[in-house]
Tab-separated table of C-alpha atoms and ligand atoms in Angstrom:
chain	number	residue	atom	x	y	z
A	1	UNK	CA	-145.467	14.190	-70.902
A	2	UNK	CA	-141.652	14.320	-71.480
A	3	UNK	CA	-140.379	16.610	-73.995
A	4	UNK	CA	-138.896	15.701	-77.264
A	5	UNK	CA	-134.967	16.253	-77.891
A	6	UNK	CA	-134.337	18.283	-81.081
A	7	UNK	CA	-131.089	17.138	-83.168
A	8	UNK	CA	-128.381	19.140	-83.296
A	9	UNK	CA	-128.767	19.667	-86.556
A	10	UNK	CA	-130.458	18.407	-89.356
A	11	UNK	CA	-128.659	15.612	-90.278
A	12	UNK	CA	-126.300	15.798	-93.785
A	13	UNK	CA	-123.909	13.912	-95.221
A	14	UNK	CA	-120.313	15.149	-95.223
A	15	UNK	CA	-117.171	15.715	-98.075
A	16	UNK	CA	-113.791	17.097	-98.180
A	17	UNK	CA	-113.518	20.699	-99.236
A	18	UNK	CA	-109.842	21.488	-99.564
A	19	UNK	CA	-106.205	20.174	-98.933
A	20	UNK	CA	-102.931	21.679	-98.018
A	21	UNK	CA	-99.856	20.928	-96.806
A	22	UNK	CA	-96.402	21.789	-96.246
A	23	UNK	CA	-92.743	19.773	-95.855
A	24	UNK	CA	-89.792	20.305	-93.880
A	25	UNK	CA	-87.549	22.774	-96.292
A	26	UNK	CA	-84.732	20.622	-96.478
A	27	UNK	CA	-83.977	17.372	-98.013
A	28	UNK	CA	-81.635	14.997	-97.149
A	29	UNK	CA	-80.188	12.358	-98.417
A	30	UNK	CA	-79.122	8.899	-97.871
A	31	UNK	CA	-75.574	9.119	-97.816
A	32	UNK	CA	-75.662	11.973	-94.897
A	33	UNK	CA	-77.195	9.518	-92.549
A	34	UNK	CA	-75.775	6.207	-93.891
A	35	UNK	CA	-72.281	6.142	-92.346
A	36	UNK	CA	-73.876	6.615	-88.537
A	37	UNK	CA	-75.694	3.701	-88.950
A	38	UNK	CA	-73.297	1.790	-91.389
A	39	UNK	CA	-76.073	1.639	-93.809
A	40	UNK	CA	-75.713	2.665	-98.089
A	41	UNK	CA	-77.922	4.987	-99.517
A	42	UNK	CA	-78.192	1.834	-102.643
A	43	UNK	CA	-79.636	-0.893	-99.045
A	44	UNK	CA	-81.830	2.608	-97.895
A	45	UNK	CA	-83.302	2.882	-101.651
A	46	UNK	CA	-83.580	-0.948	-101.832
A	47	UNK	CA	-85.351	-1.952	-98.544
A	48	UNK	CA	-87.920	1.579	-98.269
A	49	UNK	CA	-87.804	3.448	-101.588
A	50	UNK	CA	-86.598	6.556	-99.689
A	51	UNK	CA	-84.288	8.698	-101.553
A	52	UNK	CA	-84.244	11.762	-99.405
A	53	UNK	CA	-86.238	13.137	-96.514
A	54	UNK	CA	-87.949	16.356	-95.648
A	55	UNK	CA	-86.450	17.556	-92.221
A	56	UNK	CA	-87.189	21.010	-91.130
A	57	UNK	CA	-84.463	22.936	-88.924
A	58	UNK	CA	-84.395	23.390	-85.118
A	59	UNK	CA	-86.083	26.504	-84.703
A	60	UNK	CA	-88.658	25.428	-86.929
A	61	UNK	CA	-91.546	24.042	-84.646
A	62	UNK	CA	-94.249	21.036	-85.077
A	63	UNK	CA	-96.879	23.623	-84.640
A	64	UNK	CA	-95.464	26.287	-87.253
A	65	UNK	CA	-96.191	23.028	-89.858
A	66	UNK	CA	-99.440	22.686	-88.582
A	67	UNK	CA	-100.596	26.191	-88.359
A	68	UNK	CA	-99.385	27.104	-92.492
A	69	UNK	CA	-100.907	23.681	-93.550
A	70	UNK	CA	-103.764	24.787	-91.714
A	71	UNK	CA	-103.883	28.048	-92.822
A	72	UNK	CA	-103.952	27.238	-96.419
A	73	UNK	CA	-106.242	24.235	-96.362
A	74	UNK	CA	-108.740	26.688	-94.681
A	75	UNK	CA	-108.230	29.443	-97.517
A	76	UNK	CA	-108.653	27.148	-100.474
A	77	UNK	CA	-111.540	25.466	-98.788
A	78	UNK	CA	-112.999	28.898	-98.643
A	79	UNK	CA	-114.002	28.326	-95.380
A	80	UNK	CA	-113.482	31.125	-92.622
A	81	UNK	CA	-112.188	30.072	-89.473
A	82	UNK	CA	-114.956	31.565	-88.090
A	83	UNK	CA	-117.143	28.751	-89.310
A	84	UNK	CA	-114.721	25.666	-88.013
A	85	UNK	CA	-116.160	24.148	-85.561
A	86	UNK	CA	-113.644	21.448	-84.261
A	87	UNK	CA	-110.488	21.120	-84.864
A	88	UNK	CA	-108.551	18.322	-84.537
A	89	UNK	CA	-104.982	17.826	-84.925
A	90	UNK	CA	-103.021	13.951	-85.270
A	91	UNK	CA	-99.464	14.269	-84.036
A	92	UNK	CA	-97.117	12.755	-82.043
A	93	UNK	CA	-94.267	14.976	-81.936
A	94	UNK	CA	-96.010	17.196	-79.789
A	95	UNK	CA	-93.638	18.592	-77.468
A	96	UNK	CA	-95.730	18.150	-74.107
A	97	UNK	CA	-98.780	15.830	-72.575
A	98	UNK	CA	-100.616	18.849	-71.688
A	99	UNK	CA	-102.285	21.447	-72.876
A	100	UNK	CA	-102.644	19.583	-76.556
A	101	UNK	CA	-101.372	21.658	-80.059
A	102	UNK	CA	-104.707	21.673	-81.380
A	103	UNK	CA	-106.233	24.678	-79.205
A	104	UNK	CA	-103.070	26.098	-80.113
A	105	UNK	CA	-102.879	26.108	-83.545
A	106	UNK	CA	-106.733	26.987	-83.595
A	107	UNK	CA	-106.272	30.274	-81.636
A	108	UNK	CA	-103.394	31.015	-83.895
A	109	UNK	CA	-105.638	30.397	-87.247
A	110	UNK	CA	-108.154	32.667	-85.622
A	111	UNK	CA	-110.626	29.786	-85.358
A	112	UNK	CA	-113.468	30.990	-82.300
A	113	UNK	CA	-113.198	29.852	-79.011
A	114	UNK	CA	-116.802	28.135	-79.748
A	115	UNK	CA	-115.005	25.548	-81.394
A	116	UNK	CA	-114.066	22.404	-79.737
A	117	UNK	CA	-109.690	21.508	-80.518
A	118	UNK	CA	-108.255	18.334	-79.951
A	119	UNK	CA	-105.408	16.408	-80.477
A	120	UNK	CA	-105.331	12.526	-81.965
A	121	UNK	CA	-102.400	10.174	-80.649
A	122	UNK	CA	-103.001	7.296	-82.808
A	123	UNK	CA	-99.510	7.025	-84.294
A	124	UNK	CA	-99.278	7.195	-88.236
A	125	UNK	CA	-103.331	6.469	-88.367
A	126	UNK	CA	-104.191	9.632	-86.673
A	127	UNK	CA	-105.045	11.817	-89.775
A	128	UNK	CA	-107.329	8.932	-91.033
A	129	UNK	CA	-108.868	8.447	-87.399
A	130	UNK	CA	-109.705	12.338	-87.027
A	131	UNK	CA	-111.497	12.121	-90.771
A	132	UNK	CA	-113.202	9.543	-89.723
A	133	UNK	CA	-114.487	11.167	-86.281
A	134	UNK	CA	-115.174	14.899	-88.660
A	135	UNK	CA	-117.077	13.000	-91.034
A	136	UNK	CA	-119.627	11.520	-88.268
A	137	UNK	CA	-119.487	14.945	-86.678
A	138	UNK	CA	-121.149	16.444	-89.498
A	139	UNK	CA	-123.253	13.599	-89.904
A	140	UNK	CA	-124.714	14.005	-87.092
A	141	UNK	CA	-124.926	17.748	-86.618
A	142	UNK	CA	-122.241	18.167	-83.898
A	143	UNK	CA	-120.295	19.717	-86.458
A	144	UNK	CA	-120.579	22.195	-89.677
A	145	UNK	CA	-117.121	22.965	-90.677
A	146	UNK	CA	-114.111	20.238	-89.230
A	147	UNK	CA	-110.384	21.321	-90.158
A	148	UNK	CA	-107.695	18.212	-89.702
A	149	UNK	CA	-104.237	18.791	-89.459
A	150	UNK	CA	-101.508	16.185	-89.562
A	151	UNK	CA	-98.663	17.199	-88.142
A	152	UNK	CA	-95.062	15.917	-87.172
A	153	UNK	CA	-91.665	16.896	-86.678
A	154	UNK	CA	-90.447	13.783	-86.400
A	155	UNK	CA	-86.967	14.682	-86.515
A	156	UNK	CA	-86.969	16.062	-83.189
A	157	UNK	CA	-87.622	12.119	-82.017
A	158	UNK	CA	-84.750	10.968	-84.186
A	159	UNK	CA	-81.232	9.094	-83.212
A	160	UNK	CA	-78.811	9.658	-86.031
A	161	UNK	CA	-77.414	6.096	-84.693
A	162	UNK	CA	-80.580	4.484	-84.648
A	163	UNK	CA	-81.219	1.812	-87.322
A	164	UNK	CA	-84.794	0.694	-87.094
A	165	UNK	CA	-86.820	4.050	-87.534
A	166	UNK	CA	-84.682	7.657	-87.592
A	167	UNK	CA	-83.402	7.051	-90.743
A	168	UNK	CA	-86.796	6.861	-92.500
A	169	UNK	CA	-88.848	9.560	-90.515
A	170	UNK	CA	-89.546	13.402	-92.424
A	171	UNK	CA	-90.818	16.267	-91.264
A	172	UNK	CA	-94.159	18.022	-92.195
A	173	UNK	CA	-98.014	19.511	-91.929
A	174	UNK	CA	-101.191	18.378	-93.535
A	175	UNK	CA	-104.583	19.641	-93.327
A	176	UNK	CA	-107.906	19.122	-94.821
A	177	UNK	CA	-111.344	21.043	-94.181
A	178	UNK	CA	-114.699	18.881	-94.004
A	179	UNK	CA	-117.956	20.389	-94.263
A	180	UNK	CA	-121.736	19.434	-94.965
A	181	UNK	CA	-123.017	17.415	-98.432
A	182	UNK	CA	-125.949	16.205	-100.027
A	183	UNK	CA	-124.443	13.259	-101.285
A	184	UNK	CA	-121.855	11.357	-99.390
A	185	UNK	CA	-117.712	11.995	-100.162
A	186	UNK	CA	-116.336	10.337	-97.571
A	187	UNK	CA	-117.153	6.438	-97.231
A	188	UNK	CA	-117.618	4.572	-94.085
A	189	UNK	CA	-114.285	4.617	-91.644
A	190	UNK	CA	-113.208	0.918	-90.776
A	191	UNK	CA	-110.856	0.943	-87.740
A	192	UNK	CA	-109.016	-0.875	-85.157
A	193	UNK	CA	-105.909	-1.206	-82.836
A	194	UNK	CA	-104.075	-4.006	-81.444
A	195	UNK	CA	-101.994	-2.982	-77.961
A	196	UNK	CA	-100.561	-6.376	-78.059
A	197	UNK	CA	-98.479	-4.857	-79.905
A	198	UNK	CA	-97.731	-1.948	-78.099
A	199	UNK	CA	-93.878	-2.207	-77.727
A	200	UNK	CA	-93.469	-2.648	-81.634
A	201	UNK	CA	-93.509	0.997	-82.327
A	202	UNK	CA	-92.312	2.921	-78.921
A	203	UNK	CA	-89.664	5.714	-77.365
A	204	UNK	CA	-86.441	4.666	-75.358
A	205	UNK	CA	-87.456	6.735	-72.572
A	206	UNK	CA	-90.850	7.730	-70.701
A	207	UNK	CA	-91.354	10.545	-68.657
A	208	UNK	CA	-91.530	7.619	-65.806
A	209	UNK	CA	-87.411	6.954	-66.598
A	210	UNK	CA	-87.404	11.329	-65.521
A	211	UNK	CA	-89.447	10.571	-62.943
A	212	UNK	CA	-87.756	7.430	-61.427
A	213	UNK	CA	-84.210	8.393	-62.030
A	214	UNK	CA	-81.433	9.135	-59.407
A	215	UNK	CA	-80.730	13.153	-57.749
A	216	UNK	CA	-78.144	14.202	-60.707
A	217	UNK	CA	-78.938	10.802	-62.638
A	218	UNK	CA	-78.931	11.730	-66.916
A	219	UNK	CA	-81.967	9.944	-68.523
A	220	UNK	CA	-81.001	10.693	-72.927
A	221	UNK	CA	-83.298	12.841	-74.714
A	222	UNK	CA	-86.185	9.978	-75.906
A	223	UNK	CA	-85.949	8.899	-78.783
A	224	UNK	CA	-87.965	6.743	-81.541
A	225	UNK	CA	-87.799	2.903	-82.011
A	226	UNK	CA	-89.389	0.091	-83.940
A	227	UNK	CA	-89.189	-3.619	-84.484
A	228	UNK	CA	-89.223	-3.156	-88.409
A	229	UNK	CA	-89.809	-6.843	-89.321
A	230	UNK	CA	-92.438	-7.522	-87.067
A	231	UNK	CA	-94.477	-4.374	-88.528
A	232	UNK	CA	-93.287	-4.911	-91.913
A	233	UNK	CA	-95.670	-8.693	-91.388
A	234	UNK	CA	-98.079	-7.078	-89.092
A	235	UNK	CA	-98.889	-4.504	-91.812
A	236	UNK	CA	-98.845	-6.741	-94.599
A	237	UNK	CA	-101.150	-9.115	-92.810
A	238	UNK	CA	-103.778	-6.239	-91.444
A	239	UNK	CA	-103.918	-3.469	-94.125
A	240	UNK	CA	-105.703	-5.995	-97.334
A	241	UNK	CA	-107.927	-7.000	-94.830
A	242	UNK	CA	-109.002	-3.704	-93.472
A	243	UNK	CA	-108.389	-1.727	-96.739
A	244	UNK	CA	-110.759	-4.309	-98.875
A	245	UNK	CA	-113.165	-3.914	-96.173
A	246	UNK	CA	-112.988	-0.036	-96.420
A	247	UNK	CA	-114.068	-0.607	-100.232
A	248	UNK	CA	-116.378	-3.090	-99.515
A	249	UNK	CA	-118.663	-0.861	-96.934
A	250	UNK	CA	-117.827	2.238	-98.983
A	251	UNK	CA	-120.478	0.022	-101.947
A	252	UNK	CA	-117.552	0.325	-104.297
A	253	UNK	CA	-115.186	-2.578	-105.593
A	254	UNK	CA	-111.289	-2.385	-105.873
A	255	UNK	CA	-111.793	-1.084	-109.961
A	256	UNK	CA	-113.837	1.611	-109.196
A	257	UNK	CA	-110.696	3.261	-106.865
A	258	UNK	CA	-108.768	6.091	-109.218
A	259	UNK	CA	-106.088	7.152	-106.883
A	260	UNK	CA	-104.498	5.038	-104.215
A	261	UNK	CA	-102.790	7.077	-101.024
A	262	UNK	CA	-101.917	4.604	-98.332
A	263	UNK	CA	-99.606	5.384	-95.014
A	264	UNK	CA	-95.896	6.212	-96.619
A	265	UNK	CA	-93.852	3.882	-94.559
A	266	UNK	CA	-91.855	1.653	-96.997
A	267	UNK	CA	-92.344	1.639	-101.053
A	268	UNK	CA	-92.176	-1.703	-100.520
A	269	UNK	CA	-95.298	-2.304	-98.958
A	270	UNK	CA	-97.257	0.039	-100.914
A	271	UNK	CA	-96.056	-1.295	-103.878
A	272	UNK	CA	-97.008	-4.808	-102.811
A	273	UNK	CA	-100.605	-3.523	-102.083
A	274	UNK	CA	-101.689	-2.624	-105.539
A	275	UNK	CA	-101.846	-6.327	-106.375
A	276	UNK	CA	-103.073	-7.473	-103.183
A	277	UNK	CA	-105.706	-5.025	-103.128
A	278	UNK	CA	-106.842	-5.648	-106.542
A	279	UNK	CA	-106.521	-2.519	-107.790
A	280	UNK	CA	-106.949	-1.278	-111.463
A	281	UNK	CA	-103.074	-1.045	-113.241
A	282	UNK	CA	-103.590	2.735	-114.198
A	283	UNK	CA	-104.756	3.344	-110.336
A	284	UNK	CA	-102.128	6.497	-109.705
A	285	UNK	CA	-100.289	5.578	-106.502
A	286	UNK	CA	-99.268	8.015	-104.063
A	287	UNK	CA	-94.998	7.980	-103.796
A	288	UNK	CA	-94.595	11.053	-101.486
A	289	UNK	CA	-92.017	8.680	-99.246
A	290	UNK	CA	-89.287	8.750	-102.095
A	291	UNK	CA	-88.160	12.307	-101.367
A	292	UNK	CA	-90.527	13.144	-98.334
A	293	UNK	CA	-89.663	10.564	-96.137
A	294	UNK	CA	-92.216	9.093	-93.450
A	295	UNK	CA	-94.233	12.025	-91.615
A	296	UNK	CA	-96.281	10.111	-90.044
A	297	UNK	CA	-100.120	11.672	-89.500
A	298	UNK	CA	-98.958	13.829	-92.076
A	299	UNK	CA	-98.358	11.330	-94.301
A	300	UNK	CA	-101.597	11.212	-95.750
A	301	UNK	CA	-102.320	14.728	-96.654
A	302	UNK	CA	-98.970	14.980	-97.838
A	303	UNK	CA	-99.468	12.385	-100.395
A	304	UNK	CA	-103.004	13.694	-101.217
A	305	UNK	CA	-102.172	17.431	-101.619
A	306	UNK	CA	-99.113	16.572	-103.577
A	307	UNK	CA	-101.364	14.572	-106.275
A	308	UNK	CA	-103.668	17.044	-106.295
A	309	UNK	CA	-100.978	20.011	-107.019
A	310	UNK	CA	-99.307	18.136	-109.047
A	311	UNK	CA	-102.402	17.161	-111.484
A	312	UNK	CA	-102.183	13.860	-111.199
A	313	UNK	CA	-105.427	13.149	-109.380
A	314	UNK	CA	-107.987	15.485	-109.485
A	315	UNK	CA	-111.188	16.886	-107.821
A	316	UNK	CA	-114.372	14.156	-107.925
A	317	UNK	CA	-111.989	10.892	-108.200
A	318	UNK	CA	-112.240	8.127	-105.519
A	319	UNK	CA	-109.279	7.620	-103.307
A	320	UNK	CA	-108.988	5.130	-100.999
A	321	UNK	CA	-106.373	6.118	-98.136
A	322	UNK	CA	-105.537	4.438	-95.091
A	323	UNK	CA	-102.784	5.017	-92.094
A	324	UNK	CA	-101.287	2.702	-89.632
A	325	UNK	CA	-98.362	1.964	-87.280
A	326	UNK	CA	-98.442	2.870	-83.528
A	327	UNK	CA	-100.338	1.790	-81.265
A	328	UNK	CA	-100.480	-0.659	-82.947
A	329	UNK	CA	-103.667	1.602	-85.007
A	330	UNK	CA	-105.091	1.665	-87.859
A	331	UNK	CA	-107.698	3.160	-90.264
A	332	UNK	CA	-109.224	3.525	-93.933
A	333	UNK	CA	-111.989	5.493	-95.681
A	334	UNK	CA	-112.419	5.592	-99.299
A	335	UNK	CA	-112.866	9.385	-100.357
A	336	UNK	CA	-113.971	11.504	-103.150
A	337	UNK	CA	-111.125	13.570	-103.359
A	338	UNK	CA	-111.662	17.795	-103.085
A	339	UNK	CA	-110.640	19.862	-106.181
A	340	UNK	CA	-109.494	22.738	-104.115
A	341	UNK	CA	-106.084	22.386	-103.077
A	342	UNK	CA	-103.243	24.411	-101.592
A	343	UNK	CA	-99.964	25.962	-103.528
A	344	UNK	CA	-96.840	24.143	-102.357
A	345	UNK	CA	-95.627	26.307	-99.098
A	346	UNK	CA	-92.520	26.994	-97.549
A	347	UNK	CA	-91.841	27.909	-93.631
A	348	UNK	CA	-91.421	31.772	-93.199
B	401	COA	C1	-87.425	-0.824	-91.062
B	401	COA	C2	-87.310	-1.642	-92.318
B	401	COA	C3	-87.041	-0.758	-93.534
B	401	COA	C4	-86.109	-2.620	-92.183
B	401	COA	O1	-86.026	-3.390	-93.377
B	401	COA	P1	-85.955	-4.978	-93.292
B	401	COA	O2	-85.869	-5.442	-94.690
B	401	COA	O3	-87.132	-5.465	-92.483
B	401	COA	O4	-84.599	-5.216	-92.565
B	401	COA	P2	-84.253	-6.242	-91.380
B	401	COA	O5	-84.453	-5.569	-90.069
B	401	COA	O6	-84.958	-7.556	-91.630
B	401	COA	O7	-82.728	-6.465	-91.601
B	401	COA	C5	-82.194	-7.058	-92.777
B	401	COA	C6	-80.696	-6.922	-92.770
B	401	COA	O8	-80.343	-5.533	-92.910
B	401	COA	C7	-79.614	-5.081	-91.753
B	401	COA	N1	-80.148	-3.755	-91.406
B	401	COA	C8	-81.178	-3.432	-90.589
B	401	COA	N2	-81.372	-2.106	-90.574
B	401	COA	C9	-80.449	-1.579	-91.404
B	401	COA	C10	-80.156	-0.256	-91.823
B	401	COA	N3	-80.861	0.792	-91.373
B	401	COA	N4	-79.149	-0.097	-92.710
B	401	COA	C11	-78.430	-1.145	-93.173
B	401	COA	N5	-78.672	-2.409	-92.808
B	401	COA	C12	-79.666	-2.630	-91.941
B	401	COA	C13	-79.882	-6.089	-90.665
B	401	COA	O9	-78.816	-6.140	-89.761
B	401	COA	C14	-80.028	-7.354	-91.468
B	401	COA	O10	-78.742	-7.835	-91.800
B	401	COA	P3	-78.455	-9.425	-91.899
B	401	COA	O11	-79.324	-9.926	-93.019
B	401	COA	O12	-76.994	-9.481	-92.201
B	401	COA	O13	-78.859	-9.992	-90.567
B	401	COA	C15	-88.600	-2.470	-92.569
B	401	COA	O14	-88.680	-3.492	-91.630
B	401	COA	C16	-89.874	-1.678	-92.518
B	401	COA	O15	-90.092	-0.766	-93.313
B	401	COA	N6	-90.791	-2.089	-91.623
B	401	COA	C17	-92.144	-1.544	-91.567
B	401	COA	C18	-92.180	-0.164	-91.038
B	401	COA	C19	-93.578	0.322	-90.893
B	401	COA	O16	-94.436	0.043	-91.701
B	401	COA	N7	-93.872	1.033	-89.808
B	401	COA	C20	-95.226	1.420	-89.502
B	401	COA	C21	-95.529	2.798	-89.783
B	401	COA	S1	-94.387	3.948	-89.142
């Protein structure tokens, strides 16, 4: 007779425990990065809502933001790194293909070697992929503890001449620790991508153009591009649709949604959502772009720990969050959101 599997583990249900995150330590602001692409700080304001922009300096490394965001997500969580069992880490400012920053940053937050460490390339909806793939970790016993990490440096990707993307990009870490539940905190993940649209969010330069160029030939540092526009509509288009149908499989409607924390691309769009969504009018809205900037992966755990710290969401509320842009990728969950969250951190 052929033996019976066991499970994992028995099977639970999954929450968030804690938050944390850190920016970039300086801000900058419009009118150092207008005249290089003959821009205003008044058409920057108008057409994103940015104001200023976290940027961290040189020596100051994408995994430095991921290990302190990491760090502190873990210690309010009150989870030992001993316990994590995966860690994975969105980014895309990663400085090489191979090996990937999570196994890095996990042997550097003294996380065992038992643990599994990844990293997530899925653009600006990588923190909201990897929650997704912790919470059906847990749910399925592959996983205890899960720590995410956002984490960009965007910056180091940036063309102070370029007009469709540099000027809106910020740099930062942000992490959040999942572990078991009796009742369920994080609602079903809806997600997609659309490589049709590949080119829409891309570098000037692959390693091919290294690869293929001339003995003595210079190939420019690579550097990030988008076709603003055509993301502006595809966002606008995708994110109701995906976002309502987040709510919808999550068994809650659009009033029942206290805190809203969607990608921080362009105040425009998030702004525009609210209605579209049809969200309550005292829903608090995550604005972490106005002085933060775009981080990317980090986006979302930037906005979240900032509400959090800031009191104005708290511990047991529903959030829905979502990211998207390259890839083209996307993703949503609705969440309870964690009362334990991290002190606001600056880079050593
Ligand atoms: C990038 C973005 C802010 C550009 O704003 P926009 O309103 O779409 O601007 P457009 O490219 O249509 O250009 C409008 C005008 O401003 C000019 N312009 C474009 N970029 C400019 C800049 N950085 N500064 C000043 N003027 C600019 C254009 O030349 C154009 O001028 P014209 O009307 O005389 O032809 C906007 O498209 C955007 O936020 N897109 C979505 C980004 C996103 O969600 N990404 C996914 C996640 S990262």
């Amino acid at each position: 007779m052929t033996a019976n599997l066991r499970a994992a583990r028995p099977i639970t249900m999954s929450r968030m425990l804690g938050v944390a995150g850190i920016r970039g330590p300086e801000r900058v602001g419009n009118d150092e990065l207008a005249a290089a692409i003959d821009s205003s700080d008044e058409w920057i304001r108008r057409r994103t809502g940015i104001q200023t922009r976290a940027r961290a300096p040189r020596e100051v490394l994408v995994q430095h933001l991921a290990e302190a965001a990491g760090r502190e997500a873990l210690s309010v969580s009150g989870v030992d790194p001993a316990d994590i069992d995966v860690v994975i880490v969105s980014t895309v400012s990663w400085m090489q293909p191979t090996p990937g920053m999570a196994p890095v940053v996990a042997a550097a937050l003294g996380v065992s070697p038992s643990a599994a460490a990844y990293d997530v390339n899925a653009g600006c909806a990588g923190y909201c992929y990897g929650i997704g793939q912790a919470d059906a970790m847990i749910r399925s016993g592959l996983a205890r503890h899960v720590l995410v990490i956002g984490a960009e440096k965007l910056s180091d990707y940036g063309d102070p001449t370029d007009r469709t993307i540099s000027f809106i990009v910020g740099d930062g870490a942000g992490a959040a620790v999942l572990g078991p539940s009796d009742s369920p905190g994080i609602g079903p993940t809806v997600w997609g991508s659309d490589g049709t649209h590949a080119d829409a969010i891309t570098m000037t330069h692959t390693w091919l153009d290294y690869r293929n160029a001339a003995p003595g030939e210079h190939v420019e540092w690579p550097t990030a591009r988008q076709e603003g526009p055509s993301v502006f509509r595809w966002a606008t288009s995708v994110v109701p649709q995906f976002a309502s149908e987040a709510i919808e499989r999550a068994g809650v409607t659009p009033a029942d949604i206290d805190v809203f924390i969607p990608h921080q691309a362009n105040l425009r769009i998030i702004d525009s959502l609210v209605g579209r969504l049809g969200l309550r009018e005292d829903v608090v809205v995550a604005r972490d772009i106005v002085d933060t900037g775009n981080t990317s992966g980090a986006s979302v755990p930037l906005a979240t720990e900032r509400l959090l710290r800031e009191g104005r969401a708290h511990g047991g509320q529903l959030a829905l969050q979502f990211g998207f842009g390259a890839g083209l990728c996307y993703a949503a969950q609705v969440i309870e959101l964690p009362a334990a969250v991290g002190k606001e951190l600056t880079i050593e």
